[in-house]
Amino acid sequence: GQSLEQPSEVTAVEGAIVQINCTYQTSGFYGLSWYQQHDGGAPTFLSYNGLDGLEETGRFSSFLSRSDSYGYLLLQELQMKDSASYFCAVRPPGGFKTIFGAGTRLFVKA
Amino acid sequence: DGGITQSPKYLFRKEGQNVTLSCEQNLNHDAMYWYRQDPGQGLRLIYYSQIVNDFQKGDIAEGYSVSREKKESFPLTVTSAQKNPTAFYLCASSTPLGGNEKLFFGSGTQLSVL
């Protein structure tokens, strides 16, 4: 089977750095993606790691280690607008089916 | 602007009624998907379609049906067989490029039972 595990909630203060982890059990996949979803809104794509290592996009960075079956999303200089749910996702090879984790709810406090 | 349009934004279903959720995309994407999201939970795949006139069941297809007669359209019907239909439904599309798939989502339909 394939599954992705994330913490259900994370709380941090404005201006801080927060890391959201994602561990997975899957026989194989192309890469690890991250999506952001505000309450009542649509998920939007944040980042993709096809290879091991760190990918940086502005205040957001994402990391993948296939040997450790582990990835994370790093958010720097947190802003109130970053309060949202964050989902990790993978697509196993051989198909078009993307599997999502249950999501991590991030609360940013002033 | 290109994107995915879902309608209606809110939908109410009576007992024993079938309802259809609309999803249209003008991104020229081959693949389209329907996900269900329950409060505080992740996205679960209902159905997906790789090309016109072809679709496959996802993880929770029971009580749902789809069609893909046009590349741009992928409507979802929630049938009376779906006993717990209250949820947020998200349509998405993608053009996978060597596995670097990026999903584009519509704004969702909130379905509730009267």
XYZ file of C-alpha atoms in Angstrom, chain A residues 2 4 24 26-35 48-50 64 66 88-101, chain B residues 31 33 35 45 48 50 94-103:
48
model
C 0.891 3.636 -0.213
C 1.798 9.598 3.524
C 5.803 7.949 3.351
C 5.226 3.619 -0.967
C 6.972 1.255 -3.310
C 8.023 4.014 -5.652
C 7.073 7.424 -6.941
C 8.251 10.132 -9.288
C 8.657 12.864 -6.714
C 7.162 14.671 -3.729
C 4.869 17.668 -4.165
C 3.463 20.191 -1.704
C 0.147 22.044 -1.890
C 8.061 19.655 -6.300
C 11.121 17.528 -5.479
C 11.997 15.013 -8.177
C 13.354 15.080 -0.135
C 14.317 8.896 -0.738
C 2.306 16.489 0.673
C 1.548 14.325 -2.360
C 3.166 11.673 -4.531
C 2.346 10.044 -7.835
C 3.329 6.395 -8.142
C 4.786 5.379 -11.493
C 2.619 3.772 -14.134
C -0.468 5.887 -13.666
C -2.053 9.278 -13.261
C -3.211 8.844 -9.679
C -1.852 11.339 -7.128
C -1.962 10.367 -3.467
C -2.265 13.069 -0.802
C -1.362 13.087 2.858
C -5.861 14.293 -17.267
C -9.619 14.204 -11.467
C -11.377 14.463 -5.160
C -9.592 10.301 -5.140
C -9.776 10.137 -12.784
C -6.437 10.292 -18.681
C -2.875 18.139 -15.021
C -0.429 17.553 -17.807
C 2.167 15.225 -16.354
C 5.655 15.897 -17.637
C 7.900 12.952 -16.841
C 6.333 12.553 -13.466
C 6.585 16.217 -12.475
C 2.878 16.462 -12.232
C 1.328 19.725 -11.145
C -2.360 19.623 -10.335
